[in-house]
Amino acid sequence: MPRWAHPLGPVLLLAVGVAAALLTSPAPVCTPRAPCGEQWIDAVGSMVFWPQLWWLFVLPEAAVLWTVLPAVFMADPGVWQGGTDVRTADAVVVAGLCWGLASALRRLSVRRAQRRRFREAAGGLTARAPVLSWAARPKRGLARCVLGVLLCAATAALVTSIVRGDRADDRAARTAPAANARVLTYRAAEGSLTVRLPDGKRHRFDVVGDYRDQRTVRVLLPAGRHVRLAAEPYEDRSDRQLLALVLGGLGLVALGSGAVAAGRAARLRRVPVPVLRVLARVRGGSAEVFAHDDTAGAHAVLHYVPRNDGRTPLHQALLFAEAAEGGEVLLASRTEHGRWRLDAGAGPIRTGAEVLPDDEYTGGEDGEDTAGEDARGGGPTLKERWDAEARVQDALTELRRTGAARPTRWRADPISRSAAVAFAVLTLAIAATAARDSVEWRVVGGFVVAPVWLAGPLATLTWRIDADPAGLRVRRYLSRRHVPWERIAGAEYAGGCLTLRLRPSEKPLREGQLVDDRESGSDLTLDRIGAAWLARRLGRGPAGERVAAEITAMVRDPLLRPQPSAAPASEPPGGIGRMGRAD
């Protein structure tokens, strides 16, 4: 793809042009017969450029369609009224629109060529991608759709509050007594107008209109309300209007991109797609795909973010996709147990190889890690492995000494639960305080900030793992899952997340049965299980490390697991459930 087609250039030009046009636009003329208020047409017309900046980066298809709206706005002759600086800024905006349209069309052309070459490489072979069960299927685009709906709801609430406020101001202006006031000073740069009221008092107005040549102005004196200009009778709600339009633009982008991602993922399941035999590996949190004859793994054809980011060496696989930049992919590979392991990408396809940290390129044969990889690369270092193994050996010794063959429960420790409750209370208190002072904060805090900030404390407070003779019962949020002991290979703790390493299921696959990703060896991860930073501050190690060590010890020694004949004890023995026990 040529360098001029990169979206950064047109985005910068368009942003500079729009900013210059707003700064050089002339002040409106406000009169009592044509009062100034929220200029919705101009404001919405200016803000249609905001989603375009995002579309050019995330979705060129939408950028091509969305270009029509700012083009129609710029076609209005009234937009071009003003001096040379205004017309120059408008010309820059038009140039940015044209460049962005050409860039998006070129990128779409490149993607069509990529899909055509991939179909040719597949030799016309197509098939339906293996179907994941609904529970195991990655919900591509769901988070963005939910965020988009919340942002659009916040926008609707803000717009409703603005309209209701303007109607109240309009009713007050129609019934309020009016009088003439003498103009004392007018500062155009500051947007301020100072007048002397009929009772002799001085009053300062923040204005948006031009009052250079006026000696007197008409003022409204409503009972129990602030003095208003008859030419500008509405309260200044421009900050709320700007916030509503910004949130609305972001909501449209999130909703649109999420819907497109969900549609592409659904298409991958419902219609036959090209199938290609490839080589693949996962390292540094990125899955790289190579041509089937590139046994050295030297030139990656494409890469994507895998759903299962465990490090894997170079291996053979089947690729189901209409492979092009931004597309969806599903990779199927055989495990050592003869089962199919499926990996549906957690992100869109990117062509070429992923740029990884230097430590990721120091490996052994077929990409096997020999010296340990940097933590940024998605795997533990050699020292971290040694420390984890030492904790497992300590747990084995402790559990054998105490004879802990009984039901066990793990959940967040008291320190983490207290921190989560305190953070949730603080978040709600801040949101409630801000809501009393500002409608904007009431809407944004209620629809956007509070749900996002409360997700972490909710995850910490609701996760739980119960051990029974058959396996582990795992709960997170409102979902529950039972994992048999024979499926569990061990547990690891890193970055505040507890991961259960799972083996593929040995159950035979019946013809026509849905392939469940939970049966193919995918790891199970619980994120935000505790406040590790606070535990370190208090001189304690992260409790998640102890949980991982104790679960791994039970996996290695079946005698340490709860036994069918063991009666539930009133309190787990020492060393078990140190993250906190249910009462």
mmCIF file of C-alpha atoms in Angstrom, residues 281-568:
data_model
loop_
_atom_site.group_PDB
_atom_site.id
_atom_site.type_symbol
_atom_site.label_atom_id
_atom_site.label_comp_id
_atom_site.label_asym_id
_atom_site.label_seq_id
_atom_site.Cartn_x
_atom_site.Cartn_y
_atom_site.Cartn_z
ATOM 1 C CA ARG A 281 2.781 -19.994 16.011
ATOM 2 C CA VAL A 282 1.879 -17.797 18.972
ATOM 3 C CA ARG A 283 4.437 -15.622 20.725
ATOM 4 C CA GLY A 284 4.400 -12.268 22.431
ATOM 5 C CA GLY A 285 0.604 -12.201 22.521
ATOM 6 C CA SER A 286 0.434 -12.376 18.713
ATOM 7 C CA ALA A 287 -0.485 -15.280 16.423
ATOM 8 C CA GLU A 288 1.599 -15.321 13.232
ATOM 9 C CA VAL A 289 0.610 -17.252 10.107
ATOM 10 C CA PHE A 290 3.151 -18.430 7.510
ATOM 11 C CA ALA A 291 2.981 -20.162 4.154
ATOM 12 C CA HIS A 292 2.945 -23.956 4.511
ATOM 13 C CA ASP A 293 6.428 -24.247 2.953
ATOM 14 C CA ASP A 294 8.015 -21.546 5.156
ATOM 15 C CA THR A 295 9.281 -24.103 7.679
ATOM 16 C CA ALA A 296 11.782 -21.625 9.130
ATOM 17 C CA GLY A 297 9.035 -19.182 10.039
ATOM 18 C CA ALA A 298 10.931 -16.331 8.420
ATOM 19 C CA HIS A 299 8.202 -14.349 6.651
ATOM 20 C CA ALA A 300 4.804 -14.024 8.306
ATOM 21 C CA VAL A 301 1.923 -13.526 5.886
ATOM 22 C CA LEU A 302 -0.415 -12.116 8.518
ATOM 23 C CA HIS A 303 -0.845 -11.840 12.270
ATOM 24 C CA TYR A 304 -3.695 -11.246 14.702
ATOM 25 C CA VAL A 305 -4.401 -11.149 18.427
ATOM 26 C CA PRO A 306 -5.313 -14.699 19.500
ATOM 27 C CA ARG A 307 -7.957 -15.481 22.036
ATOM 28 C CA ASN A 308 -5.591 -17.966 23.686
ATOM 29 C CA ASP A 309 -2.246 -16.238 24.064
ATOM 30 C CA GLY A 310 -0.224 -19.168 25.380
ATOM 31 C CA ARG A 311 3.125 -19.521 23.605
ATOM 32 C CA THR A 312 3.133 -22.282 20.946
ATOM 33 C CA PRO A 313 5.889 -23.395 18.535
ATOM 34 C CA LEU A 314 5.575 -23.426 14.760
ATOM 35 C CA HIS A 315 2.948 -26.017 13.816
ATOM 36 C CA GLN A 316 0.639 -26.986 10.969
ATOM 37 C CA ALA A 317 -2.886 -25.602 10.926
ATOM 38 C CA LEU A 318 -5.904 -24.890 8.747
ATOM 39 C CA LEU A 319 -6.816 -21.254 8.216
ATOM 40 C CA PHE A 320 -10.484 -20.384 7.646
ATOM 41 C CA ALA A 321 -10.784 -16.784 6.477
ATOM 42 C CA GLU A 322 -11.188 -14.362 3.639
ATOM 43 C CA ALA A 323 -7.786 -13.086 4.647
ATOM 44 C CA ALA A 324 -7.474 -9.334 4.237
ATOM 45 C CA GLU A 325 -6.530 -6.404 6.429
ATOM 46 C CA GLY A 326 -9.243 -5.946 9.075
ATOM 47 C CA GLY A 327 -10.916 -9.316 8.441
ATOM 48 C CA GLU A 328 -11.823 -12.144 10.818
ATOM 49 C CA VAL A 329 -9.991 -15.458 11.116
ATOM 50 C CA LEU A 330 -10.342 -18.915 12.635
ATOM 51 C CA LEU A 331 -7.339 -21.228 13.006
ATOM 52 C CA ALA A 332 -7.761 -24.982 13.500
ATOM 53 C CA SER A 333 -4.816 -27.164 14.524
ATOM 54 C CA ARG A 334 -4.329 -30.694 15.833
ATOM 55 C CA THR A 335 -3.134 -31.203 19.392
ATOM 56 C CA GLU A 336 -0.882 -34.001 20.603
ATOM 57 C CA HIS A 337 -4.048 -35.772 21.783
ATOM 58 C CA GLY A 338 -5.528 -35.799 18.280
ATOM 59 C CA ARG A 339 -8.203 -33.231 19.069
ATOM 60 C CA TRP A 340 -8.842 -30.096 17.061
ATOM 61 C CA ARG A 341 -7.854 -26.899 18.808
ATOM 62 C CA LEU A 342 -9.714 -23.835 17.552
ATOM 63 C CA ASP A 343 -8.602 -20.260 17.928
ATOM 64 C CA ALA A 344 -10.962 -17.507 16.825
ATOM 65 C CA GLY A 345 -9.074 -14.243 16.673
ATOM 66 C CA ALA A 346 -9.737 -11.686 19.398
ATOM 67 C CA GLY A 347 -8.852 -8.911 16.959
ATOM 68 C CA PRO A 348 -8.819 -8.175 13.235
ATOM 69 C CA ILE A 349 -6.240 -9.479 10.779
ATOM 70 C CA ARG A 350 -3.097 -7.439 10.196
ATOM 71 C CA THR A 351 -0.811 -8.224 7.269
ATOM 72 C CA GLY A 352 2.887 -8.970 7.697
ATOM 73 C CA ALA A 353 4.727 -9.809 10.911
ATOM 74 C CA GLU A 354 4.141 -8.287 14.310
ATOM 75 C CA VAL A 355 6.962 -6.117 15.673
ATOM 76 C CA LEU A 356 7.932 -7.781 18.955
ATOM 77 C CA PRO A 357 10.390 -6.901 21.729
ATOM 78 C CA ASP A 358 13.966 -8.037 21.133
ATOM 79 C CA ASP A 359 13.651 -10.736 23.791
ATOM 80 C CA GLU A 360 10.989 -12.455 21.690
ATOM 81 C CA TYR A 361 13.484 -13.197 18.919
ATOM 82 C CA THR A 362 15.979 -15.052 21.150
ATOM 83 C CA GLY A 363 14.526 -18.511 21.039
ATOM 84 C CA GLY A 364 15.422 -22.053 20.196
ATOM 85 C CA GLU A 365 14.252 -24.293 17.429
ATOM 86 C CA ASP A 366 10.742 -23.638 16.133
ATOM 87 C CA GLY A 367 10.374 -20.663 18.369
ATOM 88 C CA GLU A 368 10.762 -22.566 21.641
ATOM 89 C CA ASP A 369 11.804 -20.321 24.494
ATOM 90 C CA THR A 370 15.259 -21.169 25.800
ATOM 91 C CA ALA A 371 16.188 -18.281 28.043
ATOM 92 C CA GLY A 372 12.780 -17.037 29.031
ATOM 93 C CA GLU A 373 10.888 -14.182 27.484
ATOM 94 C CA ASP A 374 10.263 -10.689 28.677
ATOM 95 C CA ALA A 375 7.092 -10.187 30.659
ATOM 96 C CA ARG A 376 5.900 -7.727 28.048
ATOM 97 C CA GLY A 377 6.021 -10.522 25.519
ATOM 98 C CA GLY A 378 3.258 -12.500 27.185
ATOM 99 C CA GLY A 379 5.236 -15.170 29.069
ATOM 100 C CA PRO A 380 7.133 -15.586 32.348
ATOM 101 C CA THR A 381 10.868 -15.189 32.637
ATOM 102 C CA LEU A 382 13.087 -18.033 33.809
ATOM 103 C CA LYS A 383 13.320 -16.539 37.306
ATOM 104 C CA GLU A 384 9.530 -16.251 37.492
ATOM 105 C CA ARG A 385 9.235 -19.936 36.555
ATOM 106 C CA TRP A 386 11.685 -20.912 39.285
ATOM 107 C CA ASP A 387 9.811 -18.833 41.857
ATOM 108 C CA ALA A 388 6.479 -20.377 40.811
ATOM 109 C CA GLU A 389 7.916 -23.898 41.073
ATOM 110 C CA ALA A 390 9.311 -23.110 44.529
ATOM 111 C CA ARG A 391 5.852 -21.980 45.668
ATOM 112 C CA VAL A 392 4.324 -25.202 44.316
ATOM 113 C CA GLN A 393 6.852 -27.313 46.238
ATOM 114 C CA ASP A 394 6.118 -25.341 49.411
ATOM 115 C CA ALA A 395 2.382 -25.895 48.882
ATOM 116 C CA LEU A 396 2.913 -29.645 48.370
ATOM 117 C CA THR A 397 4.880 -29.868 51.603
ATOM 118 C CA GLU A 398 2.336 -27.843 53.564
ATOM 119 C CA LEU A 399 -0.728 -29.695 52.255
ATOM 120 C CA ARG A 400 0.828 -33.124 52.855
ATOM 121 C CA ARG A 401 1.750 -32.085 56.373
ATOM 122 C CA THR A 402 -1.770 -30.909 57.213
ATOM 123 C CA GLY A 403 -3.583 -33.693 55.343
ATOM 124 C CA ALA A 404 -5.836 -31.307 53.473
ATOM 125 C CA ALA A 405 -8.018 -33.771 51.543
ATOM 126 C CA ARG A 406 -11.331 -31.916 51.898
ATOM 127 C CA PRO A 407 -13.509 -29.387 49.984
ATOM 128 C CA THR A 408 -11.721 -26.091 49.500
ATOM 129 C CA ARG A 409 -12.820 -22.645 48.447
ATOM 130 C CA TRP A 410 -10.801 -19.694 47.199
ATOM 131 C CA ARG A 411 -11.967 -16.147 46.794
ATOM 132 C CA ALA A 412 -10.514 -12.654 47.144
ATOM 133 C CA ASP A 413 -8.626 -12.113 50.393
ATOM 134 C CA PRO A 414 -9.957 -9.609 52.985
ATOM 135 C CA ILE A 415 -7.466 -6.934 51.917
ATOM 136 C CA SER A 416 -8.588 -7.112 48.290
ATOM 137 C CA ARG A 417 -12.274 -7.221 49.201
ATOM 138 C CA SER A 418 -11.887 -4.189 51.454
ATOM 139 C CA ALA A 419 -10.009 -2.308 48.737
ATOM 140 C CA ALA A 420 -12.688 -3.196 46.163
ATOM 141 C CA VAL A 421 -15.523 -2.049 48.436
ATOM 142 C CA ALA A 422 -13.670 1.171 49.282
ATOM 143 C CA PHE A 423 -13.013 1.902 45.609
ATOM 144 C CA ALA A 424 -16.654 1.243 44.703
ATOM 145 C CA VAL A 425 -17.921 3.500 47.504
ATOM 146 C CA LEU A 426 -15.447 6.218 46.508
ATOM 147 C CA THR A 427 -16.543 5.980 42.870
ATOM 148 C CA LEU A 428 -20.220 6.277 43.775
ATOM 149 C CA ALA A 429 -19.496 9.166 46.160
ATOM 150 C CA ILE A 430 -17.563 11.088 43.502
ATOM 151 C CA ALA A 431 -20.284 10.446 40.922
ATOM 152 C CA ALA A 432 -23.016 11.554 43.344
ATOM 153 C CA THR A 433 -21.118 14.717 44.318
ATOM 154 C CA ALA A 434 -20.452 15.652 40.707
ATOM 155 C CA ALA A 435 -24.061 14.918 39.759
ATOM 156 C CA ARG A 436 -25.335 17.521 42.213
ATOM 157 C CA ASP A 437 -23.259 20.245 40.569
ATOM 158 C CA SER A 438 -23.506 19.414 36.887
ATOM 159 C CA VAL A 439 -25.966 17.751 34.558
ATOM 160 C CA GLU A 440 -23.061 16.747 32.323
ATOM 161 C CA TRP A 441 -21.393 14.773 35.110
ATOM 162 C CA ARG A 442 -24.725 13.264 36.108
ATOM 163 C CA VAL A 443 -25.193 11.838 32.625
ATOM 164 C CA VAL A 444 -21.590 10.898 31.866
ATOM 165 C CA GLY A 445 -21.006 9.494 35.347
ATOM 166 C CA GLY A 446 -24.208 7.471 35.325
ATOM 167 C CA PHE A 447 -23.924 6.054 31.826
ATOM 168 C CA VAL A 448 -20.178 5.784 31.200
ATOM 169 C CA VAL A 449 -17.760 6.430 34.067
ATOM 170 C CA ALA A 450 -19.465 4.543 36.908
ATOM 171 C CA PRO A 451 -20.062 1.275 34.952
ATOM 172 C CA VAL A 452 -16.460 1.230 33.717
ATOM 173 C CA TRP A 453 -14.930 2.012 37.103
ATOM 174 C CA LEU A 454 -17.165 -0.446 38.942
ATOM 175 C CA ALA A 455 -16.259 -3.356 36.649
ATOM 176 C CA GLY A 456 -12.967 -3.956 38.487
ATOM 177 C CA PRO A 457 -14.386 -4.050 42.028
ATOM 178 C CA LEU A 458 -17.250 -6.235 40.811
ATOM 179 C CA ALA A 459 -14.790 -8.746 39.323
ATOM 180 C CA THR A 460 -12.783 -8.845 42.564
ATOM 181 C CA LEU A 461 -15.848 -9.341 44.759
ATOM 182 C CA THR A 462 -17.659 -11.990 42.691
ATOM 183 C CA TRP A 463 -15.005 -14.507 41.616
ATOM 184 C CA ARG A 464 -14.752 -17.808 43.483
ATOM 185 C CA ILE A 465 -13.230 -21.255 42.970
ATOM 186 C CA ASP A 466 -14.568 -24.344 44.791
ATOM 187 C CA ALA A 467 -12.747 -27.668 44.778
ATOM 188 C CA ASP A 468 -14.725 -30.915 44.927
ATOM 189 C CA PRO A 469 -13.805 -34.544 44.214
ATOM 190 C CA ALA A 470 -14.693 -34.160 40.531
ATOM 191 C CA GLY A 471 -12.888 -30.904 39.765
ATOM 192 C CA LEU A 472 -13.046 -27.150 40.214
ATOM 193 C CA ARG A 473 -16.196 -25.040 40.111
ATOM 194 C CA VAL A 474 -15.239 -21.598 38.820
ATOM 195 C CA ARG A 475 -17.479 -18.553 39.164
ATOM 196 C CA ARG A 476 -16.836 -15.120 37.667
ATOM 197 C CA TYR A 477 -19.459 -12.404 37.505
ATOM 198 C CA LEU A 478 -22.696 -14.325 36.831
ATOM 199 C CA SER A 479 -21.172 -17.261 34.896
ATOM 200 C CA ARG A 480 -20.283 -20.649 36.351
ATOM 201 C CA ARG A 481 -18.185 -23.473 34.949
ATOM 202 C CA HIS A 482 -17.078 -26.872 36.202
ATOM 203 C CA VAL A 483 -13.648 -28.128 35.094
ATOM 204 C CA PRO A 484 -12.759 -31.806 35.764
ATOM 205 C CA TRP A 485 -9.431 -32.526 37.449
ATOM 206 C CA GLU A 486 -8.200 -34.509 34.456
ATOM 207 C CA ARG A 487 -8.573 -31.402 32.286
ATOM 208 C CA ILE A 488 -6.451 -29.174 34.553
ATOM 209 C CA ALA A 489 -2.721 -29.050 33.822
ATOM 210 C CA GLY A 490 -1.904 -26.415 36.439
ATOM 211 C CA ALA A 491 -2.473 -22.825 37.494
ATOM 212 C CA GLU A 492 -0.452 -19.665 36.977
ATOM 213 C CA TYR A 493 -0.685 -16.153 38.371
ATOM 214 C CA ALA A 494 0.674 -13.109 36.533
ATOM 215 C CA GLY A 495 -0.354 -9.496 36.121
ATOM 216 C CA GLY A 496 -3.280 -9.762 38.538
ATOM 217 C CA CYS A 497 -4.813 -12.682 36.579
ATOM 218 C CA LEU A 498 -5.202 -16.304 37.643
ATOM 219 C CA THR A 499 -5.032 -18.719 34.700
ATOM 220 C CA LEU A 500 -6.040 -22.375 34.755
ATOM 221 C CA ARG A 501 -4.036 -24.262 32.121
ATOM 222 C CA LEU A 502 -6.356 -26.834 30.553
ATOM 223 C CA ARG A 503 -5.728 -29.980 28.550
ATOM 224 C CA PRO A 504 -7.915 -30.908 25.561
ATOM 225 C CA SER A 505 -10.854 -33.146 26.361
ATOM 226 C CA GLU A 506 -10.486 -36.838 25.558
ATOM 227 C CA LYS A 507 -14.182 -37.276 24.775
ATOM 228 C CA PRO A 508 -14.773 -38.432 21.179
ATOM 229 C CA LEU A 509 -16.353 -35.894 18.864
ATOM 230 C CA ARG A 510 -19.610 -37.063 17.319
ATOM 231 C CA GLU A 511 -20.412 -36.219 13.727
ATOM 232 C CA GLY A 512 -22.199 -32.881 13.472
ATOM 233 C CA GLN A 513 -21.421 -31.977 17.084
ATOM 234 C CA LEU A 514 -20.625 -28.351 17.820
ATOM 235 C CA VAL A 515 -16.959 -27.841 18.591
ATOM 236 C CA ASP A 516 -16.769 -26.309 22.048
ATOM 237 C CA ASP A 517 -13.646 -24.226 22.533
ATOM 238 C CA ARG A 518 -13.816 -25.072 26.233
ATOM 239 C CA GLU A 519 -13.178 -28.725 25.291
ATOM 240 C CA SER A 520 -10.205 -27.951 23.014
ATOM 241 C CA GLY A 521 -7.674 -26.987 25.659
ATOM 242 C CA SER A 522 -8.328 -23.256 25.906
ATOM 243 C CA ASP A 523 -7.118 -21.773 29.155
ATOM 244 C CA LEU A 524 -9.524 -20.274 31.682
ATOM 245 C CA THR A 525 -8.519 -16.863 33.038
ATOM 246 C CA LEU A 526 -9.861 -14.883 35.980
ATOM 247 C CA ASP A 527 -8.754 -11.270 35.812
ATOM 248 C CA ARG A 528 -8.553 -8.675 38.605
ATOM 249 C CA ILE A 529 -8.717 -11.264 41.369
ATOM 250 C CA GLY A 530 -7.054 -9.071 43.985
ATOM 251 C CA ALA A 531 -5.107 -5.944 44.846
ATOM 252 C CA ALA A 532 -1.558 -7.256 44.424
ATOM 253 C CA TRP A 533 -0.037 -3.782 44.674
ATOM 254 C CA LEU A 534 -1.684 -3.233 48.058
ATOM 255 C CA ALA A 535 -0.491 -6.607 49.347
ATOM 256 C CA ARG A 536 3.076 -5.726 48.378
ATOM 257 C CA ARG A 537 2.726 -2.355 50.104
ATOM 258 C CA LEU A 538 1.727 -4.197 53.278
ATOM 259 C CA GLY A 539 4.736 -6.495 53.010
ATOM 260 C CA ARG A 540 2.804 -9.529 51.754
ATOM 261 C CA GLY A 541 3.089 -11.395 48.506
ATOM 262 C CA PRO A 542 0.138 -11.434 46.088
ATOM 263 C CA ALA A 543 -2.391 -13.938 47.371
ATOM 264 C CA GLY A 544 -2.994 -15.097 43.798
ATOM 265 C CA GLU A 545 0.440 -16.716 43.814
ATOM 266 C CA ARG A 546 -0.565 -18.901 46.760
ATOM 267 C CA VAL A 547 -3.835 -19.892 45.102
ATOM 268 C CA ALA A 548 -2.038 -20.888 41.887
ATOM 269 C CA ALA A 549 0.507 -22.912 43.868
ATOM 270 C CA GLU A 550 -2.154 -24.741 45.914
ATOM 271 C CA ILE A 551 -4.264 -25.620 42.857
ATOM 272 C CA THR A 552 -1.157 -26.859 41.013
ATOM 273 C CA ALA A 553 -0.215 -28.941 44.054
ATOM 274 C CA MET A 554 -3.661 -30.582 44.026
ATOM 275 C CA VAL A 555 -3.294 -31.288 40.308
ATOM 276 C CA ARG A 556 0.059 -33.017 40.824
ATOM 277 C CA ASP A 557 -0.972 -35.036 43.889
ATOM 278 C CA PRO A 558 -4.534 -36.445 43.676
ATOM 279 C CA LEU A 559 -4.421 -37.369 47.386
ATOM 280 C CA LEU A 560 -4.533 -33.674 48.239
ATOM 281 C CA ARG A 561 -7.827 -33.170 46.439
ATOM 282 C CA PRO A 562 -11.179 -33.395 48.234
ATOM 283 C CA GLN A 563 -12.195 -37.042 48.567
ATOM 284 C CA PRO A 564 -15.768 -38.323 48.065
ATOM 285 C CA SER A 565 -15.855 -39.727 51.595
ATOM 286 C CA ALA A 566 -14.523 -36.552 53.210
ATOM 287 C CA ALA A 567 -17.139 -34.611 55.143
ATOM 288 C CA PRO A 568 -17.071 -30.846 54.805
#
